[in-house]
Amino acid sequence: MAKDTEEETTGRKASWKQDPEAVRADILRVATDEFAAKGLSGARIDDIARMTKASKRMIYYYFTDKEGLYQAVLERVYSTLREDEDRLKVEDLSPVDGLALLVRATFEAHAATPMFIRLVMIENIHNAEYLRRSEIVPRLNRSIIQKLEDVCARGKAEGVFRETADPLELHWLISSPSFYNVSNRATFSTSFGTELFGPEGQKRLAQRVVDMILGLVVIGYEPGQVRVE
Amino acid sequence: MAKDTEEETTGRKASWKQDPEAVRADILRVATDEFAAKGLSGARIDDIARMTKASKRMIYYYFTDKEGLYQAVLERVYSTLREDEDRLKVEDLSPVDGLALLVRATFEAHAATPMFIRLVMIENIHNAEYLRRSEIVPRLNRSIIQKLEDVCARGKAEGVFRETADPLELHWLISSPSFYNVSNRATFSTSFGTELFGPEGQKRLAQRVVDMILGLVVIGYEPGQVRVE
DNA sequence: CTTAAATTGTACGAGATGGTTAATTTGTCA
DNA sequence: TGACAAATTAACCATCTCGTACAATTTAAG
C-alpha cells in the first residue's frame, strides 16, 4: 500500500558516466551466458536486462533486436577463440611434436570453453544461419588450418609424415573428438557413466586422440610414443 | 453481445473414428520433426497441432504437456535406433573386420539419421535432463558396448589387438567423429567449405576414421589396410 | 547558461503460446 | 437399449515476451 506516491521516486539513476563500450560489453557478457544456457529461442531478453546494469531499453539501443544480440554474442565468442589459437607456437617444434601439441591444445581448449561449445551447438541447431550472415566469422578459423599446413609440409619434407596427410581432414579429425568430448558429455555420461570425464579419464582420452592422429599421419608411429604431459 | 447464441454452431466434427494408437503415433511423428527442427523451447505446440490430424487438445490428452511430449519423442527415437544396432552381425567376422564394420556402420548410421542427431544435440543443450528422467533409455545403448567387448576380447585372445584396447573408450572414439560429422556440418562447412561433405569427402572421412581406430587397436596396422566399401 | 544530443527508465501493447474448460461423439457392456 | 467411460473437438484464457513510445535526465558544446 504505502502511498508515498507523492514521492514520485523516479528511479532514474542520479548520475552516470557516458561509457557506451562498458555498457555494450556488460550486455554482451550477460547475453553470452543466457544464450549459451538456453539457446536463441529459450533466452529471455527480460532476464538479460535484469542481470545487466543497463536497462532493457539499452539492449535494443545497441543491438536492435534479439537476433542482433545473438549474432553479436556469436561473433565475439568466435573472435575471442581465435586469439587463443594464435598464441600457439608450433614452428619451433619438430613436425611430430608440433602436431601432437596442436592436438593436445585443441582438446584442452575445447574442454576449457564449454560456453563456446554450447553456442556452436546452438548455432548448428539453427543451421549456421547467423554464422553465415556474419562477415567477420567465416574468415576466422583460418589460422589453425595454416598451422596444420605448415606442420604437414615440414613433416612430409622430412619424410616422417605420410603423403596422404591433409590439413583440412586433420582439422576435422582433431576437432571432432575435442568437440564431442564437451558437447555430448551429458548424454554420454547418462548412458555410459562418468568415468571418461574425470581427470583420469580425460587424460586417457587426450592420449588416445594424440595416438590416433599421430598413428594416422606419422610413419611407423606406435601408441604412447608421444606422451601427453 | 452478438445475440445469435441460439445458433450455437458447435463446430464439432460431425463424425470420427476412435483410433488412439494412430492418433498418438501421428502426434509423435509430427512432434519429432518439430522438436528436431526447432528444439524444445523453439517448438510450437500449435504448429504440431496444425500439422496433425488430431486437435491440439489431444496432445495434452496423451502427453500431459510440452515436456511430456518431448520426452516421449526422445524415448521413441532412442528405442528405434537400438533396433538398428541390434541388426549388426559381427560375430562371424574376424576381430579386425568386425571392428572395421562397427566403425563403418556407426559412421553411416549417424549420417543416415540427422533427426536423431539433432535431438541428441538438443538434449545435450538441456544437460540430458530428460534423458536422465527416462527409465527406458539409459539401459539401451548397451548392445553396442557388448559388441565392442566381444570383438576386443577375441582380438586380444588372437593376439592381433593391443591389450590397451578398451570398449568404452573405443565407443567414445568411434562415436565422436561419427556424431560430429552430422552435428557440426553447418558451422564447419561455413568456415571451411563443403568439400568434406560430398560423397567423395564422406568416403574419405569414413576411411580415415577406420584407419585411426584400427591403427590404435590393431597391432601393426597400416592405413588403408582395410578398405571402406 | 542555454540547448541540442545522448542516454536511460517506465509503462504498455500486440500478438503469440502453453494450457484448460466444457461440450460432443463413439464404443462397450450389462 | 441405455448408461457410462473413453476419445475427440472447438473455443477460450491467463500469461509471457518481444519490442516500442515517450518522457525524464544527463552530458557536452556554443
XYZ file of C-alpha atoms (C1' of nucleotides) in Angstrom:
518
model
C 0.000 0.000 0.000
C 2.313 2.744 1.147
C 1.018 5.614 -0.741
C 4.037 7.754 -0.904
C 3.171 8.382 -4.497
C 3.917 11.954 -3.697
C 7.454 10.834 -3.529
C 7.415 10.019 -7.214
C 10.752 8.441 -6.757
C 11.633 8.458 -10.375
C 14.109 5.659 -10.280
C 16.383 7.342 -12.730
C 19.954 6.867 -11.915
C 21.073 10.092 -10.314
C 24.218 10.213 -12.330
C 26.054 8.118 -14.816
C 29.122 8.297 -16.890
C 28.949 8.058 -20.584
C 30.625 4.758 -21.254
C 28.968 3.094 -24.190
C 31.657 0.482 -24.539
C 31.334 -0.710 -20.981
C 27.571 -0.950 -21.245
C 27.844 -2.786 -24.512
C 30.393 -5.176 -23.065
C 28.311 -5.839 -19.992
C 25.254 -6.648 -22.054
C 27.292 -8.972 -24.228
C 28.736 -10.740 -21.230
C 25.344 -11.399 -19.695
C 23.776 -12.287 -23.032
C 26.509 -14.801 -23.743
C 25.652 -16.669 -20.576
C 21.963 -16.542 -21.292
C 22.149 -17.691 -24.897
C 24.661 -20.401 -24.073
C 22.422 -21.652 -21.290
C 19.062 -21.547 -23.026
C 19.573 -21.151 -26.725
C 18.229 -18.473 -29.030
C 14.537 -19.137 -28.516
C 14.928 -20.100 -24.870
C 16.839 -16.976 -23.900
C 14.779 -14.167 -22.387
C 15.551 -10.573 -23.149
C 13.939 -9.536 -19.887
C 16.239 -11.883 -17.971
C 19.274 -10.458 -19.692
C 18.054 -6.967 -18.902
C 17.564 -7.843 -15.273
C 21.089 -9.212 -14.934
C 22.642 -6.240 -16.622
C 23.422 -2.941 -15.054
C 21.900 -1.342 -18.088
C 18.204 -1.339 -18.737
C 16.349 -3.396 -21.291
C 15.998 -0.371 -23.443
C 19.753 -0.295 -23.950
C 19.789 -3.786 -25.399
C 17.617 -2.593 -28.232
C 19.505 0.674 -28.402
C 22.757 -1.118 -29.103
C 21.723 -4.406 -30.724
C 18.423 -3.667 -32.455
C 16.699 -6.926 -31.544
C 17.148 -10.375 -30.082
C 18.733 -11.790 -33.198
C 21.133 -8.885 -33.412
C 22.206 -9.535 -29.872
C 22.641 -13.223 -30.553
C 24.713 -12.512 -33.610
C 26.931 -10.130 -31.672
C 27.432 -12.746 -28.987
C 28.348 -15.336 -31.572
C 30.840 -13.116 -33.306
C 32.517 -12.033 -30.113
C 32.962 -15.587 -28.891
C 34.391 -16.748 -32.195
C 36.807 -13.837 -32.236
C 37.960 -14.443 -28.700
C 38.722 -18.021 -29.543
C 40.857 -17.101 -32.473
C 43.123 -15.071 -30.289
C 43.805 -18.138 -28.185
C 44.589 -20.086 -31.302
C 47.108 -17.542 -32.473
C 49.057 -17.858 -29.269
C 50.165 -21.356 -30.178
C 53.736 -21.642 -31.357
C 54.401 -24.810 -33.284
C 57.066 -23.593 -35.672
C 59.828 -24.258 -33.199
C 58.880 -27.884 -32.679
C 59.562 -30.955 -34.768
C 56.663 -31.913 -37.016
C 55.713 -34.789 -34.759
C 55.856 -32.776 -31.576
C 54.192 -29.833 -33.280
C 51.281 -31.938 -34.428
C 50.994 -33.547 -31.019
C 50.893 -30.106 -29.449
C 48.156 -28.986 -31.810
C 46.069 -31.992 -30.932
C 46.565 -31.589 -27.218
C 45.953 -27.868 -27.306
C 42.783 -28.272 -29.322
C 41.479 -30.910 -26.973
C 42.196 -28.789 -23.933
C 40.956 -25.569 -25.443
C 37.597 -27.144 -26.168
C 37.386 -28.608 -22.699
C 38.152 -25.210 -21.219
C 35.410 -23.297 -23.026
C 32.112 -25.127 -22.631
C 30.316 -21.867 -23.241
C 31.750 -21.574 -26.714
C 30.901 -25.190 -27.427
C 27.327 -24.639 -26.388
C 26.977 -21.614 -28.623
C 28.330 -23.561 -31.570
C 25.907 -26.383 -30.811
C 23.084 -23.895 -30.744
C 24.261 -22.321 -33.953
C 24.291 -25.726 -35.606
C 20.740 -26.317 -34.478
C 19.980 -23.157 -36.416
C 21.878 -24.498 -39.425
C 24.581 -21.864 -39.017
C 22.148 -19.265 -40.255
C 23.693 -16.465 -38.208
C 27.259 -17.576 -38.723
C 26.714 -17.428 -42.464
C 25.232 -13.984 -42.166
C 28.328 -12.784 -40.362
C 31.068 -11.066 -42.295
C 33.738 -11.399 -39.690
C 33.481 -15.028 -38.653
C 33.974 -17.044 -41.824
C 37.446 -15.739 -42.401
C 38.480 -16.510 -38.860
C 39.458 -20.099 -38.155
C 41.987 -19.834 -40.922
C 44.994 -19.748 -38.662
C 44.521 -23.258 -37.359
C 44.454 -24.603 -40.902
C 47.540 -22.595 -41.658
C 49.385 -24.149 -38.752
C 48.374 -27.622 -39.851
C 49.550 -26.893 -43.367
C 52.927 -25.799 -42.085
C 53.363 -28.824 -39.904
C 52.233 -31.179 -42.642
C 54.560 -29.621 -45.179
C 57.528 -29.911 -42.852
C 56.626 -33.447 -41.856
C 56.383 -34.568 -45.437
C 59.590 -32.791 -46.374
C 61.390 -34.599 -43.593
C 59.866 -37.869 -44.664
C 58.244 -38.571 -41.307
C 54.634 -37.843 -42.348
C 52.611 -39.863 -44.813
C 51.907 -38.108 -48.098
C 48.198 -38.680 -47.559
C 48.083 -36.275 -44.620
C 45.618 -33.497 -45.408
C 45.352 -30.352 -43.257
C 41.625 -29.853 -43.586
C 40.878 -33.511 -42.911
C 43.215 -33.395 -39.963
C 41.495 -30.375 -38.537
C 38.203 -32.216 -38.801
C 39.656 -35.338 -37.215
C 41.153 -33.380 -34.349
C 38.119 -31.193 -33.778
C 35.555 -33.928 -33.714
C 36.657 -35.743 -30.561
C 37.611 -32.468 -28.911
C 34.201 -31.007 -29.557
C 32.223 -34.140 -28.829
C 34.060 -34.501 -25.559
C 32.271 -31.402 -24.319
C 29.137 -31.233 -26.414
C 27.888 -34.750 -25.723
C 29.118 -35.176 -22.206
C 25.652 -35.029 -20.696
C 24.019 -37.722 -22.812
C 27.105 -39.888 -22.997
C 27.639 -39.989 -19.273
C 23.941 -40.597 -18.731
C 24.131 -43.662 -20.922
C 27.594 -44.949 -20.066
C 28.692 -43.380 -16.822
C 31.095 -40.603 -15.982
C 34.377 -42.437 -15.825
C 35.723 -40.891 -19.020
C 35.101 -37.382 -17.781
C 37.039 -37.272 -14.583
C 40.655 -36.028 -14.595
C 41.959 -39.541 -15.182
C 39.593 -40.330 -17.994
C 40.199 -37.017 -19.708
C 43.926 -37.592 -19.708
C 43.424 -41.032 -21.159
C 41.152 -39.680 -23.863
C 43.600 -36.941 -24.765
C 46.335 -39.540 -25.061
C 44.146 -41.723 -27.267
C 43.329 -38.848 -29.569
C 47.004 -37.946 -29.887
C 47.806 -41.579 -30.608
C 45.057 -41.839 -33.208
C 46.081 -38.730 -35.077
C 49.794 -39.414 -34.974
C 49.134 -43.041 -35.880
C 47.330 -41.852 -38.964
C 49.919 -39.292 -40.003
C 53.337 -40.301 -38.687
C 55.056 -43.176 -40.418
C 55.769 -46.026 -38.031
C 54.161 -44.333 -35.043
C 53.381 -46.533 -32.050
C 50.717 -45.617 -29.466
C 52.234 -43.918 -26.442
C 55.317 -42.859 -28.341
C 54.484 -39.244 -27.641
C 53.130 -38.780 -24.131
C 50.527 -36.264 -23.174
C 52.033 -34.263 -20.363
C -23.416 -9.072 -27.347
C -23.874 -10.924 -30.598
C -27.124 -12.410 -29.887
C -27.115 -15.431 -32.109
C -26.321 -17.541 -29.123
C -29.253 -19.588 -30.215
C -27.209 -20.628 -33.172
C -24.530 -22.230 -31.020
C -22.890 -23.575 -34.097
C -20.709 -26.006 -32.292
C -18.196 -26.638 -34.996
C -17.529 -30.151 -33.785
C -16.575 -32.596 -36.393
C -19.731 -34.452 -37.280
C -18.127 -37.832 -37.100
C -14.803 -39.514 -36.405
C -13.381 -42.913 -35.640
C -11.694 -43.778 -32.391
C -8.135 -44.819 -33.022
C -5.980 -43.855 -30.067
C -2.819 -45.575 -31.236
C -2.884 -43.973 -34.643
C -3.507 -40.552 -33.165
C -0.722 -40.987 -30.670
C 1.657 -42.173 -33.362
C 0.739 -39.316 -35.661
C 1.349 -36.759 -32.962
C 4.713 -38.318 -32.164
C 5.742 -38.310 -35.788
C 4.922 -34.649 -36.258
C 6.383 -33.683 -32.898
C 9.642 -35.429 -33.705
C 10.085 -33.267 -36.774
C 9.162 -30.129 -34.918
C 11.429 -30.694 -31.917
C 14.311 -31.814 -34.102
C 13.914 -28.720 -36.220
C 13.456 -26.083 -33.546
C 14.414 -27.523 -30.190
C 12.374 -27.760 -27.046
C 11.745 -24.077 -26.497
C 11.587 -23.281 -30.200
C 8.994 -25.911 -30.996
C 5.406 -24.711 -31.104
C 2.592 -26.848 -29.793
C 0.183 -25.016 -32.049
C 2.299 -25.852 -35.082
C 2.389 -29.503 -34.122
C -1.347 -29.447 -33.644
C -1.870 -27.839 -37.012
C 0.221 -30.472 -38.787
C -1.542 -33.298 -37.046
C -4.883 -34.706 -37.947
C -5.711 -34.586 -34.276
C -6.593 -31.449 -32.418
C -4.334 -29.620 -30.030
C -6.232 -30.881 -27.055
C -5.245 -34.434 -27.891
C -1.600 -33.605 -27.418
C -2.298 -32.738 -23.815
C -4.688 -35.649 -23.504
C -1.973 -38.148 -24.359
C 1.226 -36.407 -23.317
C 0.237 -34.106 -20.458
C 2.352 -31.148 -21.518
C 5.093 -29.960 -23.828
C 7.829 -31.585 -21.832
C 5.959 -34.868 -21.721
C 5.671 -34.795 -25.484
C 9.344 -34.012 -25.857
C 10.289 -36.840 -23.547
C 8.107 -39.277 -25.490
C 9.764 -38.171 -28.723
C 13.198 -38.650 -27.223
C 12.445 -42.120 -25.935
C 10.905 -43.292 -29.152
C 13.849 -42.144 -31.235
C 16.375 -43.754 -28.919
C 14.458 -47.005 -28.978
C 14.197 -47.040 -32.747
C 17.916 -46.596 -33.017
C 18.678 -49.522 -30.822
C 16.842 -51.844 -33.132
C 19.142 -50.827 -35.956
C 22.117 -51.511 -33.760
C 20.967 -54.994 -32.945
C 20.794 -55.928 -36.589
C 24.582 -55.798 -36.881
C 26.285 -59.166 -37.013
C 29.948 -59.005 -36.125
C 30.382 -62.391 -34.507
C 31.011 -64.060 -37.843
C 33.842 -61.752 -38.790
C 37.471 -61.683 -37.762
C 38.189 -59.197 -34.965
C 39.788 -56.772 -37.377
C 36.996 -56.945 -39.926
C 34.412 -56.911 -37.170
C 35.813 -53.757 -35.630
C 36.100 -52.149 -39.046
C 32.466 -52.988 -39.687
C 31.396 -51.474 -36.393
C 33.212 -48.273 -37.207
C 31.814 -48.057 -40.692
C 28.297 -48.912 -39.593
C 28.374 -46.330 -36.810
C 29.610 -43.660 -39.151
C 26.950 -44.429 -41.705
C 24.151 -44.844 -39.208
C 24.822 -41.390 -37.817
C 24.958 -39.878 -41.281
C 21.645 -41.528 -42.113
C 19.692 -40.175 -39.157
C 20.263 -36.436 -38.857
C 16.996 -36.149 -36.998
C 18.250 -38.342 -34.189
C 21.482 -36.391 -34.060
C 19.625 -33.131 -33.749
C 17.523 -34.442 -30.905
C 20.617 -35.607 -29.066
C 22.207 -32.200 -29.618
C 19.118 -30.564 -28.204
C 19.071 -32.927 -25.290
C 22.693 -32.045 -24.554
C 21.808 -28.379 -24.609
C 19.395 -29.287 -21.837
C 22.116 -31.189 -19.983
C 20.387 -34.514 -20.623
C 17.749 -33.552 -18.120
C 15.026 -35.518 -19.885
C 17.195 -38.457 -20.803
C 18.113 -38.864 -17.140
C 14.492 -38.728 -16.177
C 13.718 -41.556 -18.561
C 13.570 -45.099 -17.283
C 13.812 -46.800 -20.603
C 16.650 -45.006 -22.293
C 19.651 -45.409 -20.004
C 19.684 -49.161 -20.304
C 19.520 -49.034 -24.066
C 22.813 -48.397 -25.816
C 24.246 -51.372 -24.027
C 24.308 -53.613 -27.047
C 26.924 -51.573 -28.856
C 29.254 -51.804 -25.878
C 28.596 -55.513 -25.715
C 29.614 -55.927 -29.325
C 32.791 -53.982 -28.750
C 33.600 -56.088 -25.740
C 33.207 -59.266 -27.756
C 35.369 -58.024 -30.588
C 38.039 -56.747 -28.220
C 38.132 -59.990 -26.283
C 38.505 -62.025 -29.432
C 41.105 -59.677 -30.842
C 43.197 -59.830 -27.717
C 42.838 -63.590 -27.463
C 44.093 -63.913 -31.010
C 46.944 -61.553 -30.259
C 46.017 -59.099 -33.002
C 44.648 -56.345 -30.728
C 46.668 -54.320 -28.269
C 45.937 -55.073 -24.640
C 45.191 -51.400 -24.067
C 42.054 -51.539 -26.189
C 39.068 -50.538 -24.065
C 35.467 -50.990 -25.262
C 34.022 -47.876 -23.657
C 36.887 -45.699 -24.850
C 36.517 -47.198 -28.291
C 32.848 -46.444 -28.387
C 33.619 -42.851 -27.493
C 36.356 -42.642 -30.106
C 34.110 -44.087 -32.797
C 31.068 -42.044 -31.880
C 32.752 -38.691 -31.712
C 33.701 -38.305 -35.380
C 30.502 -40.017 -36.477
C 28.395 -37.645 -34.459
C 30.393 -34.505 -35.190
C 30.198 -35.300 -38.871
C 26.493 -34.570 -38.746
C 26.074 -32.289 -35.772
C 28.646 -29.675 -36.801
C 28.271 -29.839 -40.527
C 26.600 -26.450 -40.755
C 29.240 -24.443 -38.898
C 32.163 -26.463 -40.206
C 31.195 -26.058 -43.825
C 30.501 -22.389 -43.270
C 34.033 -21.907 -42.012
C 35.927 -24.345 -44.189
C 33.806 -25.214 -47.189
C 31.740 -28.219 -48.108
C 34.317 -30.464 -49.708
C 34.343 -32.970 -46.851
C 30.612 -33.437 -47.021
C 30.072 -34.539 -50.572
C 30.015 -38.247 -51.428
C 33.761 -38.240 -52.075
C 34.657 -36.439 -48.908
C 32.408 -38.599 -46.794
C 34.035 -41.734 -48.106
C 37.443 -40.325 -47.367
C 36.409 -39.391 -43.861
C 34.955 -42.811 -43.192
C 38.205 -44.377 -44.375
C 40.223 -42.079 -42.136
C 38.140 -42.938 -39.114
C 38.521 -46.644 -39.781
C 42.258 -46.174 -40.198
C 42.509 -44.193 -36.977
C 40.607 -46.686 -34.890
C 42.298 -49.746 -36.324
C 45.638 -48.003 -36.080
C 45.033 -47.518 -32.399
C 43.838 -51.051 -31.711
C 45.314 -53.443 -34.237
C 48.969 -54.314 -33.836
C 50.964 -53.370 -36.893
C 48.019 -51.862 -38.744
C 48.821 -49.672 -41.739
C 46.400 -47.039 -43.080
C 44.330 -48.356 -45.969
C 44.916 -51.969 -44.966
C 41.171 -52.399 -44.546
C 39.204 -50.593 -47.219
C 35.878 -48.944 -46.686
C 33.449 -50.488 -49.183
C 23.617 29.228 -19.329
C 21.072 27.647 -22.922
C 20.082 23.975 -25.730
C 20.594 20.005 -28.701
C 22.135 15.421 -28.489
C 22.912 11.338 -25.939
C 21.355 8.109 -22.667
C 18.158 5.765 -19.571
C 13.637 4.290 -17.117
C 8.745 3.249 -17.202
C 4.905 1.667 -18.830
C 2.433 -0.571 -22.087
C 0.541 -3.031 -26.249
C 0.033 -6.586 -29.684
C 0.476 -10.989 -30.538
C 1.989 -15.429 -29.554
C 1.852 -19.502 -26.595
C 1.099 -23.171 -23.290
C -2.555 -24.991 -21.196
C -7.748 -25.610 -19.811
C -12.954 -25.893 -19.897
C -16.808 -27.834 -21.366
C -19.225 -30.000 -24.767
C -19.923 -33.835 -28.144
C -19.279 -38.328 -30.234
C -18.003 -43.143 -30.078
C -17.756 -47.650 -28.263
C -18.795 -51.151 -24.824
C -21.049 -53.894 -21.715
C -24.810 -55.086 -18.596
C -31.204 -50.450 -25.497
C -29.191 -47.357 -22.393
C -25.851 -45.790 -19.388
C -21.226 -44.912 -18.694
C -16.288 -44.441 -19.833
C -13.088 -43.239 -23.354
C -11.932 -40.395 -27.217
C -12.168 -36.164 -29.544
C -13.202 -31.304 -30.563
C -13.598 -26.115 -30.652
C -13.305 -22.204 -28.114
C -11.232 -19.827 -24.575
C -7.899 -17.913 -21.081
C -4.017 -16.240 -18.477
C 0.392 -15.219 -19.103
C 4.572 -14.371 -21.102
C 7.570 -11.944 -24.323
C 9.362 -9.050 -27.693
C 9.525 -4.685 -28.918
C 8.208 0.420 -28.663
C 6.581 5.139 -27.292
C 7.907 8.680 -24.819
C 9.230 11.278 -21.089
C 12.964 12.205 -17.942
C 17.550 13.035 -17.123
C 22.476 13.872 -18.064
C 26.206 15.321 -20.936
C 28.540 18.374 -23.790
C 29.078 22.136 -26.953
C 28.450 27.024 -28.202
